[in-house]
mmCIF file of C-alpha atoms and ligand atoms in Angstrom:
data_model
loop_
_atom_site.group_PDB
_atom_site.id
_atom_site.type_symbol
_atom_site.label_atom_id
_atom_site.label_comp_id
_atom_site.label_asym_id
_atom_site.label_seq_id
_atom_site.Cartn_x
_atom_site.Cartn_y
_atom_site.Cartn_z
ATOM 1 C CA MET A 1 12.289 4.921 -35.563
ATOM 2 C CA THR A 2 14.688 2.202 -36.630
ATOM 3 C CA THR A 3 17.710 1.315 -34.584
ATOM 4 C CA THR A 4 20.727 -0.740 -35.488
ATOM 5 C CA ARG A 5 20.885 -3.503 -32.956
ATOM 6 C CA PHE A 6 23.863 -5.504 -31.815
ATOM 7 C CA GLU A 7 25.660 -6.863 -34.882
ATOM 8 C CA ASP A 8 27.684 -9.776 -33.626
ATOM 9 C CA ALA A 9 29.100 -10.432 -37.052
ATOM 10 C CA ASP A 10 30.842 -7.060 -37.200
ATOM 11 C CA PRO A 11 34.106 -7.435 -35.247
ATOM 12 C CA GLU A 12 34.559 -3.686 -34.806
ATOM 13 C CA LEU A 13 31.065 -3.280 -33.365
ATOM 14 C CA HIS A 14 31.533 -6.364 -31.212
ATOM 15 C CA ALA A 15 34.711 -4.876 -29.731
ATOM 16 C CA PHE A 16 32.917 -1.567 -29.219
ATOM 17 C CA TYR A 17 30.108 -3.197 -27.171
ATOM 18 C CA GLY A 18 32.709 -5.042 -25.133
ATOM 19 C CA ASP A 19 34.553 -1.816 -24.356
ATOM 20 C CA VAL A 20 31.293 -0.008 -23.500
ATOM 21 C CA ALA A 21 30.387 -2.745 -21.006
ATOM 22 C CA ALA A 22 33.906 -2.766 -19.541
ATOM 23 C CA ALA A 23 33.543 0.974 -18.864
ATOM 24 C CA ASP A 24 30.238 0.325 -17.013
ATOM 25 C CA LEU A 25 28.214 2.058 -19.673
ATOM 26 C CA GLN A 26 25.121 0.898 -21.535
ATOM 27 C CA PRO A 27 23.789 2.126 -24.856
ATOM 28 C CA LEU A 28 20.232 3.445 -24.825
ATOM 29 C CA TRP A 29 19.544 1.714 -28.132
ATOM 30 C CA THR A 30 19.795 -1.755 -26.595
ATOM 31 C CA GLN A 31 17.277 -1.064 -23.802
ATOM 32 C CA HIS A 32 13.768 -2.460 -24.241
ATOM 33 C CA GLU A 33 11.839 -1.842 -21.013
ATOM 34 C CA LEU A 34 13.010 1.662 -20.170
ATOM 35 C CA MET A 35 10.008 3.474 -21.609
ATOM 36 C CA PRO A 36 7.005 1.194 -22.042
ATOM 37 C CA ARG A 37 4.011 2.678 -23.860
ATOM 38 C CA GLN A 38 2.152 2.722 -20.554
ATOM 39 C CA PRO A 39 2.831 1.801 -16.896
ATOM 40 C CA SER A 40 3.923 -1.828 -16.609
ATOM 41 C CA LEU A 41 6.353 -2.075 -13.700
ATOM 42 C CA GLY A 42 5.454 -5.665 -13.001
ATOM 43 C CA ALA A 43 2.952 -5.467 -10.146
ATOM 44 C CA VAL A 44 -0.157 -7.454 -11.023
ATOM 45 C CA PRO A 45 -3.735 -6.974 -9.845
ATOM 46 C CA TYR A 46 -4.039 -9.335 -6.887
ATOM 47 C CA HIS A 47 -6.453 -10.508 -4.182
ATOM 48 C CA TRP A 48 -5.507 -11.967 -0.757
ATOM 49 C CA PRO A 49 -8.553 -13.574 0.898
ATOM 50 C CA PHE A 50 -8.694 -13.126 4.683
ATOM 51 C CA THR A 51 -9.627 -16.807 4.949
ATOM 52 C CA ASP A 52 -6.071 -17.613 3.749
ATOM 53 C CA VAL A 53 -4.304 -14.935 5.793
ATOM 54 C CA GLU A 54 -6.052 -15.218 9.162
ATOM 55 C CA PRO A 55 -5.112 -18.854 9.980
ATOM 56 C CA LEU A 56 -1.493 -18.133 9.026
ATOM 57 C CA MET A 57 -1.487 -15.111 11.343
ATOM 58 C CA ALA A 58 -2.824 -17.296 14.151
ATOM 59 C CA ARG A 59 -0.037 -19.839 13.534
ATOM 60 C CA ALA A 60 2.534 -17.036 13.572
ATOM 61 C CA GLY A 61 0.982 -16.003 16.895
ATOM 62 C CA GLN A 62 1.897 -19.408 18.329
ATOM 63 C CA LEU A 63 5.301 -19.811 16.698
ATOM 64 C CA VAL A 64 6.881 -16.366 16.586
ATOM 65 C CA GLY A 65 7.472 -13.823 19.343
ATOM 66 C CA THR A 66 7.469 -10.028 19.241
ATOM 67 C CA ASP A 67 10.635 -9.538 21.246
ATOM 68 C CA ARG A 68 13.649 -7.669 19.958
ATOM 69 C CA GLY A 69 14.759 -9.142 16.696
ATOM 70 C CA GLY A 70 11.216 -10.065 15.727
ATOM 71 C CA ASP A 71 9.832 -6.668 16.776
ATOM 72 C CA ARG A 72 6.573 -6.969 14.812
ATOM 73 C CA ARG A 73 4.568 -10.113 13.987
ATOM 74 C CA VAL A 74 3.649 -9.148 10.460
ATOM 75 C CA LEU A 75 2.848 -11.046 7.263
ATOM 76 C CA ALA A 76 3.348 -8.837 4.206
ATOM 77 C CA MET A 77 1.326 -9.113 1.004
ATOM 78 C CA SER A 78 3.872 -10.022 -1.674
ATOM 79 C CA ASN A 79 2.677 -9.144 -5.164
ATOM 80 C CA PRO A 80 3.568 -12.095 -7.459
ATOM 81 C CA GLY A 81 4.572 -9.626 -10.182
ATOM 82 C CA LEU A 82 7.285 -8.030 -8.050
ATOM 83 C CA GLY A 83 9.866 -10.810 -8.159
ATOM 84 C CA GLY A 84 9.544 -12.003 -4.559
ATOM 85 C CA GLU A 85 9.714 -8.568 -2.912
ATOM 86 C CA PRO A 86 7.474 -8.234 0.178
ATOM 87 C CA TYR A 87 5.543 -5.389 -1.478
ATOM 88 C CA ALA A 88 1.912 -5.164 -2.550
ATOM 89 C CA THR A 89 2.653 -2.536 -5.221
ATOM 90 C CA PRO A 90 5.837 -0.787 -6.425
ATOM 91 C CA THR A 91 5.318 1.940 -3.781
ATOM 92 C CA LEU A 92 3.208 0.384 -0.997
ATOM 93 C CA TRP A 93 3.783 -2.153 1.747
ATOM 94 C CA ALA A 94 0.580 -3.877 2.898
ATOM 95 C CA ALA A 95 0.430 -6.392 5.718
ATOM 96 C CA MET A 96 -1.496 -7.911 8.569
ATOM 97 C CA GLN A 97 -0.149 -7.669 12.102
ATOM 98 C CA TYR A 98 -1.074 -9.978 15.006
ATOM 99 C CA LEU A 99 -0.669 -9.363 18.710
ATOM 100 C CA ASN A 100 -1.535 -11.874 21.449
ATOM 101 C CA PRO A 101 -3.154 -10.780 24.710
ATOM 102 C CA GLY A 102 -0.570 -9.429 27.131
ATOM 103 C CA GLU A 103 1.988 -8.941 24.379
ATOM 104 C CA SER A 104 3.630 -5.765 23.238
ATOM 105 C CA ALA A 105 5.580 -4.814 20.137
ATOM 106 C CA PRO A 106 8.613 -2.815 21.279
ATOM 107 C CA PRO A 107 9.143 0.904 20.583
ATOM 108 C CA HIS A 108 10.994 2.024 17.498
ATOM 109 C CA ARG A 109 10.824 4.672 14.826
ATOM 110 C CA HIS A 110 11.627 4.874 11.127
ATOM 111 C CA SER A 111 11.457 7.238 8.191
ATOM 112 C CA PRO A 112 8.841 5.242 6.265
ATOM 113 C CA ALA A 113 5.368 6.391 7.316
ATOM 114 C CA ALA A 114 2.853 3.861 8.613
ATOM 115 C CA LEU A 115 -0.888 3.568 9.022
ATOM 116 C CA ARG A 116 -3.067 0.995 10.746
ATOM 117 C CA PHE A 117 -6.596 0.165 9.730
ATOM 118 C CA VAL A 118 -8.368 -1.889 12.376
ATOM 119 C CA LEU A 119 -10.521 -4.753 11.136
ATOM 120 C CA ALA A 120 -11.826 -6.348 14.311
ATOM 121 C CA GLY A 121 -11.136 -6.819 17.989
ATOM 122 C CA GLU A 122 -10.373 -4.429 20.775
ATOM 123 C CA GLY A 123 -7.866 -3.883 23.518
ATOM 124 C CA VAL A 124 -4.818 -2.923 21.480
ATOM 125 C CA SER A 125 -3.415 0.540 21.726
ATOM 126 C CA THR A 126 -0.547 2.110 19.858
ATOM 127 C CA LEU A 127 1.660 4.568 21.659
ATOM 128 C CA VAL A 128 2.708 7.284 19.222
ATOM 129 C CA ASP A 129 5.366 9.602 20.644
ATOM 130 C CA GLY A 130 4.308 8.325 24.057
ATOM 131 C CA GLU A 131 0.620 9.217 23.566
ATOM 132 C CA GLU A 132 -1.768 6.293 23.880
ATOM 133 C CA VAL A 133 -3.951 5.906 20.789
ATOM 134 C CA ALA A 134 -6.845 3.438 21.033
ATOM 135 C CA MET A 135 -7.424 1.028 18.151
ATOM 136 C CA CYS A 136 -11.057 0.066 17.530
ATOM 137 C CA PRO A 137 -12.673 -1.542 14.475
ATOM 138 C CA GLY A 138 -12.842 0.890 11.553
ATOM 139 C CA ASP A 139 -10.327 3.293 13.089
ATOM 140 C CA LEU A 140 -7.464 4.680 11.037
ATOM 141 C CA VAL A 141 -4.370 5.195 13.222
ATOM 142 C CA LEU A 142 -1.358 7.067 11.852
ATOM 143 C CA THR A 143 2.335 6.753 12.588
ATOM 144 C CA PRO A 144 3.956 9.450 10.432
ATOM 145 C CA SER A 145 7.649 9.401 9.551
ATOM 146 C CA MET A 146 10.071 9.258 12.536
ATOM 147 C CA ARG A 147 7.424 9.100 15.276
ATOM 148 C CA TRP A 148 8.187 6.665 18.090
ATOM 149 C CA HIS A 149 5.609 3.898 18.252
ATOM 150 C CA GLU A 150 4.878 0.671 20.085
ATOM 151 C CA HIS A 151 1.795 -1.549 20.321
ATOM 152 C CA ARG A 152 0.243 -3.207 23.381
ATOM 153 C CA ASN A 153 -2.559 -5.720 23.708
ATOM 154 C CA ASP A 154 -4.139 -5.374 27.160
ATOM 155 C CA ALA A 155 -7.197 -7.473 26.277
ATOM 156 C CA VAL A 156 -7.933 -11.187 26.509
ATOM 157 C CA GLU A 157 -8.198 -11.887 22.773
ATOM 158 C CA PRO A 158 -5.533 -11.719 20.069
ATOM 159 C CA MET A 159 -5.964 -8.839 17.636
ATOM 160 C CA VAL A 160 -5.246 -8.512 13.922
ATOM 161 C CA TRP A 161 -5.026 -5.269 12.009
ATOM 162 C CA PHE A 162 -3.953 -3.987 8.606
ATOM 163 C CA ASP A 163 -0.626 -2.130 8.290
ATOM 164 C CA GLY A 164 0.199 0.124 5.334
ATOM 165 C CA LEU A 165 3.596 1.745 4.850
ATOM 166 C CA ASP A 166 5.436 3.603 2.083
ATOM 167 C CA ILE A 167 8.511 1.341 2.467
ATOM 168 C CA PRO A 168 9.141 0.545 -1.233
ATOM 169 C CA LEU A 169 8.897 4.231 -2.134
ATOM 170 C CA ALA A 170 11.210 5.296 0.709
ATOM 171 C CA ARG A 171 13.659 2.545 -0.231
ATOM 172 C CA SER A 172 13.696 3.503 -3.908
ATOM 173 C CA LEU A 173 14.600 7.035 -2.794
ATOM 174 C CA ASP A 174 17.244 5.537 -0.460
ATOM 175 C CA ALA A 175 15.668 7.495 2.395
ATOM 176 C CA VAL A 176 15.196 4.740 4.990
ATOM 177 C CA PHE A 177 16.278 5.233 8.615
ATOM 178 C CA PHE A 178 15.382 2.910 11.491
ATOM 179 C CA GLU A 179 16.041 3.326 15.203
ATOM 180 C CA PRO A 180 15.102 0.891 17.962
ATOM 181 C CA GLY A 181 13.726 2.750 20.960
ATOM 182 C CA PRO A 182 15.147 2.160 24.416
ATOM 183 C CA MET A 183 12.094 4.046 25.711
ATOM 184 C CA LEU A 184 9.226 6.138 24.504
ATOM 185 C CA ALA A 185 10.692 9.583 24.089
ATOM 186 C CA PRO A 186 8.776 12.261 22.165
ATOM 187 C CA SER A 187 10.121 12.733 18.635
ATOM 188 C CA GLY A 188 10.114 16.494 19.086
ATOM 189 C CA ARG A 189 7.570 16.858 16.277
ATOM 190 C CA PRO A 190 4.375 18.806 16.830
ATOM 191 C CA PRO A 191 1.406 16.728 17.941
ATOM 192 C CA ALA A 192 -1.091 15.841 15.233
ATOM 193 C CA THR A 193 -4.289 13.840 14.952
ATOM 194 C CA MET A 194 -3.184 10.224 15.040
ATOM 195 C CA ARG A 195 -6.591 8.569 15.241
ATOM 196 C CA HIS A 196 -9.502 8.909 12.850
ATOM 197 C CA PRO A 197 -12.275 7.084 14.717
ATOM 198 C CA TRP A 198 -14.790 4.954 12.843
ATOM 199 C CA ALA A 199 -17.749 6.947 14.203
ATOM 200 C CA GLU A 200 -16.528 10.044 12.308
ATOM 201 C CA THR A 201 -15.837 8.114 9.114
ATOM 202 C CA ASP A 202 -19.221 6.401 9.270
ATOM 203 C CA GLU A 203 -20.929 9.754 9.805
ATOM 204 C CA ALA A 204 -19.140 11.277 6.787
ATOM 205 C CA LEU A 205 -20.219 8.317 4.636
ATOM 206 C CA ARG A 206 -23.883 9.142 5.243
ATOM 207 C CA SER A 207 -23.583 12.028 2.790
ATOM 208 C CA THR A 208 -20.884 10.824 0.399
ATOM 209 C CA THR A 209 -19.688 7.595 -1.198
ATOM 210 C CA VAL A 210 -15.973 8.441 -0.804
ATOM 211 C CA HIS A 211 -14.510 9.951 2.340
ATOM 212 C CA ARG A 212 -10.954 11.253 2.106
ATOM 213 C CA PHE A 213 -9.091 11.375 5.429
ATOM 214 C CA VAL A 214 -7.388 14.740 5.839
ATOM 215 C CA ALA A 215 -4.677 16.239 8.014
ATOM 216 C CA ASP A 216 -5.274 18.842 10.700
ATOM 217 C CA ASP A 217 -5.349 21.650 8.098
ATOM 218 C CA GLY A 218 -8.626 20.155 6.839
ATOM 219 C CA ARG A 219 -7.525 19.583 3.245
ATOM 220 C CA SER A 220 -4.099 17.877 2.873
ATOM 221 C CA ASP A 221 -3.729 14.132 2.731
ATOM 222 C CA VAL A 222 -3.094 12.536 6.117
ATOM 223 C CA MET A 223 0.513 11.827 5.185
ATOM 224 C CA PRO A 224 2.708 13.241 2.395
ATOM 225 C CA THR A 225 3.194 9.879 0.688
ATOM 226 C CA MET A 226 -0.140 8.129 1.213
ATOM 227 C CA ARG A 227 -3.774 9.043 0.568
ATOM 228 C CA CYS A 228 -6.362 7.282 2.731
ATOM 229 C CA GLN A 229 -9.991 7.015 1.698
ATOM 230 C CA MET A 230 -13.057 5.049 2.716
ATOM 231 C CA HIS A 231 -15.530 4.015 0.020
ATOM 232 C CA ARG A 232 -19.132 2.968 0.625
ATOM 233 C CA LEU A 233 -21.097 1.117 -2.051
ATOM 234 C CA ALA A 234 -24.788 0.568 -1.518
ATOM 235 C CA ALA A 235 -26.064 -3.021 -1.716
ATOM 236 C CA GLY A 236 -26.735 -4.108 -5.277
ATOM 237 C CA THR A 237 -24.630 -1.370 -6.888
ATOM 238 C CA SER A 238 -21.469 -1.373 -8.964
ATOM 239 C CA THR A 239 -18.872 1.271 -9.704
ATOM 240 C CA THR A 240 -16.005 1.413 -12.188
ATOM 241 C CA ASP A 241 -12.771 3.345 -11.650
ATOM 242 C CA ARG A 242 -11.059 4.300 -14.895
ATOM 243 C CA ALA A 243 -7.409 3.439 -15.311
ATOM 244 C CA HIS A 244 -5.178 6.054 -13.705
ATOM 245 C CA VAL A 245 -1.526 6.469 -12.795
ATOM 246 C CA GLY A 246 -0.526 5.284 -9.325
ATOM 247 C CA SER A 247 -1.220 2.217 -7.230
ATOM 248 C CA SER A 248 -3.586 1.444 -4.361
ATOM 249 C CA VAL A 249 -4.257 -1.227 -1.797
ATOM 250 C CA PHE A 250 -7.872 -1.818 -0.735
ATOM 251 C CA VAL A 251 -9.008 -3.570 2.441
ATOM 252 C CA VAL A 252 -12.574 -4.795 2.860
ATOM 253 C CA PHE A 253 -13.909 -3.557 6.190
ATOM 254 C CA ARG A 254 -17.556 -4.639 6.057
ATOM 255 C CA GLY A 255 -19.978 -6.218 3.630
ATOM 256 C CA ASP A 256 -19.402 -8.452 0.658
ATOM 257 C CA GLY A 257 -19.367 -8.321 -3.091
ATOM 258 C CA SER A 258 -16.758 -8.757 -5.780
ATOM 259 C CA VAL A 259 -13.985 -7.028 -7.681
ATOM 260 C CA ALA A 260 -12.976 -7.252 -11.336
ATOM 261 C CA ILE A 261 -9.678 -5.734 -12.492
ATOM 262 C CA THR A 262 -8.860 -5.533 -16.209
ATOM 263 C CA GLY A 263 -5.955 -4.227 -18.247
ATOM 264 C CA GLY A 264 -3.258 -5.703 -16.008
ATOM 265 C CA ARG A 265 -0.023 -6.553 -17.726
ATOM 266 C CA ARG A 266 -0.297 -10.216 -16.882
ATOM 267 C CA GLY A 267 -3.962 -10.995 -16.821
ATOM 268 C CA ASP A 268 -7.113 -9.864 -15.136
ATOM 269 C CA VAL A 269 -8.487 -10.641 -11.694
ATOM 270 C CA GLU A 270 -12.011 -11.432 -10.619
ATOM 271 C CA ALA A 271 -12.630 -12.294 -6.986
ATOM 272 C CA PRO A 272 -15.354 -12.407 -4.382
ATOM 273 C CA LEU A 273 -14.834 -10.004 -1.472
ATOM 274 C CA ARG A 274 -15.276 -10.666 2.244
ATOM 275 C CA PRO A 275 -14.234 -8.626 5.294
ATOM 276 C CA GLY A 276 -10.460 -8.588 5.769
ATOM 277 C CA ASP A 277 -9.675 -9.295 2.104
ATOM 278 C CA VAL A 278 -6.868 -7.215 0.589
ATOM 279 C CA VAL A 279 -6.701 -6.171 -3.068
ATOM 280 C CA ALA A 280 -3.654 -4.690 -4.841
ATOM 281 C CA VAL A 281 -4.522 -2.348 -7.700
ATOM 282 C CA PRO A 282 -1.448 -1.480 -9.773
ATOM 283 C CA SER A 283 -1.074 1.574 -11.975
ATOM 284 C CA TRP A 284 -3.193 1.901 -15.125
ATOM 285 C CA VAL A 285 -5.831 -0.804 -14.696
ATOM 286 C CA GLU A 286 -9.604 -0.510 -14.663
ATOM 287 C CA VAL A 287 -11.439 -1.716 -11.566
ATOM 288 C CA THR A 288 -15.104 -2.571 -11.093
ATOM 289 C CA TRP A 289 -16.400 -2.989 -7.541
ATOM 290 C CA THR A 290 -19.733 -4.679 -6.936
ATOM 291 C CA ALA A 291 -21.560 -4.675 -3.607
ATOM 292 C CA ASP A 292 -23.888 -7.516 -2.694
ATOM 293 C CA ASP A 293 -24.333 -6.131 0.820
ATOM 294 C CA GLN A 294 -23.349 -2.562 1.614
ATOM 295 C CA LEU A 295 -19.594 -2.620 1.032
ATOM 296 C CA ASP A 296 -17.164 -0.455 3.056
ATOM 297 C CA LEU A 297 -13.677 -0.380 1.502
ATOM 298 C CA PHE A 298 -10.582 1.228 2.985
ATOM 299 C CA GLU A 299 -8.080 2.454 0.380
ATOM 300 C CA MET A 300 -4.509 3.639 0.687
ATOM 301 C CA SER A 301 -2.739 4.949 -2.389
ATOM 302 C CA ASP A 302 0.378 6.766 -3.535
ATOM 303 C CA ALA A 303 -1.778 9.525 -5.100
ATOM 304 C CA PRO A 304 -0.172 12.420 -3.136
ATOM 305 C CA VAL A 305 3.216 11.498 -4.611
ATOM 306 C CA ILE A 306 1.880 11.043 -8.148
ATOM 307 C CA GLU A 307 0.148 14.437 -7.937
ATOM 308 C CA ALA A 308 3.105 16.258 -6.375
ATOM 309 C CA LEU A 309 5.273 15.008 -9.235
ATOM 310 C CA GLN A 310 2.592 15.987 -11.777
ATOM 311 C CA LEU A 311 2.467 12.432 -13.120
ATOM 312 C CA ASP A 312 -1.301 12.068 -12.642
ATOM 313 C CA ARG A 313 -3.167 10.901 -15.708
ATOM 314 C CA THR A 314 -6.502 9.158 -16.147
ATOM 315 C CA ALA A 315 -7.672 7.113 -19.130
ATOM 316 C CA VAL A 316 -10.259 9.011 -21.125
ATOM 317 C CA GLU A 317 -12.261 6.066 -22.262
ATOM 318 C CA THR A 318 -12.686 2.405 -21.572
ATOM 319 C CA PRO A 319 -11.690 -0.284 -22.181
ATOM 320 C CA VAL A 320 -8.071 0.240 -21.256
ATOM 321 C CA GLY A 321 -5.162 -1.770 -22.518
ATOM 322 C CA THR A 322 -6.147 -1.260 -26.148
ATOM 323 C CA THR A 323 -3.980 0.796 -28.467
ATOM 324 C CA GLY A 324 -6.687 3.444 -28.653
ATOM 325 C CA SER A 325 -6.629 4.094 -24.912
ATOM 326 C CA ARG A 326 -4.733 7.317 -24.358
ATOM 327 C CA GLY A 327 -4.151 9.200 -21.185
ATOM 328 C CA ASP A 328 -5.505 12.646 -20.539
ATOM 329 C CA ALA A 329 -4.121 14.542 -17.602
HETATM 330 C C1 LIG B 1 6.557 -1.359 11.597
HETATM 331 O O1 LIG B 1 7.184 -0.500 12.391
HETATM 332 C C2 LIG B 1 5.294 -1.776 11.900
HETATM 333 O O2 LIG B 1 5.199 -0.478 13.863
HETATM 334 C C3 LIG B 1 4.631 -2.639 11.073
HETATM 335 O O3 LIG B 1 3.604 -1.821 13.490
HETATM 336 C C4 LIG B 1 5.221 -3.098 9.915
HETATM 337 C C5 LIG B 1 7.124 -3.201 8.460
HETATM 338 C C6 LIG B 1 8.399 -2.858 8.179
HETATM 339 C C7 LIG B 1 9.084 -1.991 8.988
HETATM 340 C C8 LIG B 1 8.499 -1.477 10.119
HETATM 341 C C9 LIG B 1 4.655 -1.320 13.182
HETATM 342 C C10 LIG B 1 6.505 -2.724 9.596
HETATM 343 C C11 LIG B 1 7.191 -1.844 10.430
#
């Protein structure tokens, strides 16, 4: 297809473009990024080592309170491809949260859904709709949309955990509500399983390499916007995920190894992995995970949204990023 681009020399056309702009209109034929050949929203494959994040969390623990105004002591993973937004991918917020002994993070609720994946430590509990939910290493704790929640650390050590939310997605749909809580009142929603204890996940991983966390009906994703899975790679093995539509954030729970991500719009990533490391995997890249020790990886993704909208597509062959690589739903 050929298009006639802006012809500055033609005074009639020049006037036309001026009038179009003055009417707050834009021609389709001058747009370049509207429909890329394949997903390329700007998020890059990225790795945040826990050795960088943990000392900064500890400093935040000394410098910043959790009282009203601060609310949550959280450092968000900011994907360098997303123009300074505090988002790990175009749809997912990923962060670490830090709570000192004796501290609490005050009650509130919001329409974005949240999950916590506990890396280490003990003594923190989250109150969801007034119900106390324990947080132990390896546990997945859910705070679905509009549930009241607050966190308390009744132990003697500070605690750090991973927070995942669908904030960028909810914001792009202009569907964000937030309400500070004067007290912990039930949200009026039916009770649901808020804690997926590590013992159950570990047990499931004895007979499978990928465990998908499911809702109380036994088959749906734990939350409508986010899929949660735990992957286990045996020591000395490697696995490659073909490029697919949708983004994920991985958190290393136990073990070590490495990750290699190729096909990213602005370069590839290769990084060693240690417990607490966070990896952003944008849409349409190929990922190879390698386990030196047995590697347990927590994953959250926007897959339920991609599937509900029938936008799911997986690359048929590798390598991706070449002109021959075509999707196949
Ligand atoms: C939130 O409520 C929590 O409750 C964590 O722990 C991170 C980021 C943005 C907005 C609300 C929490 C958050 C958040």
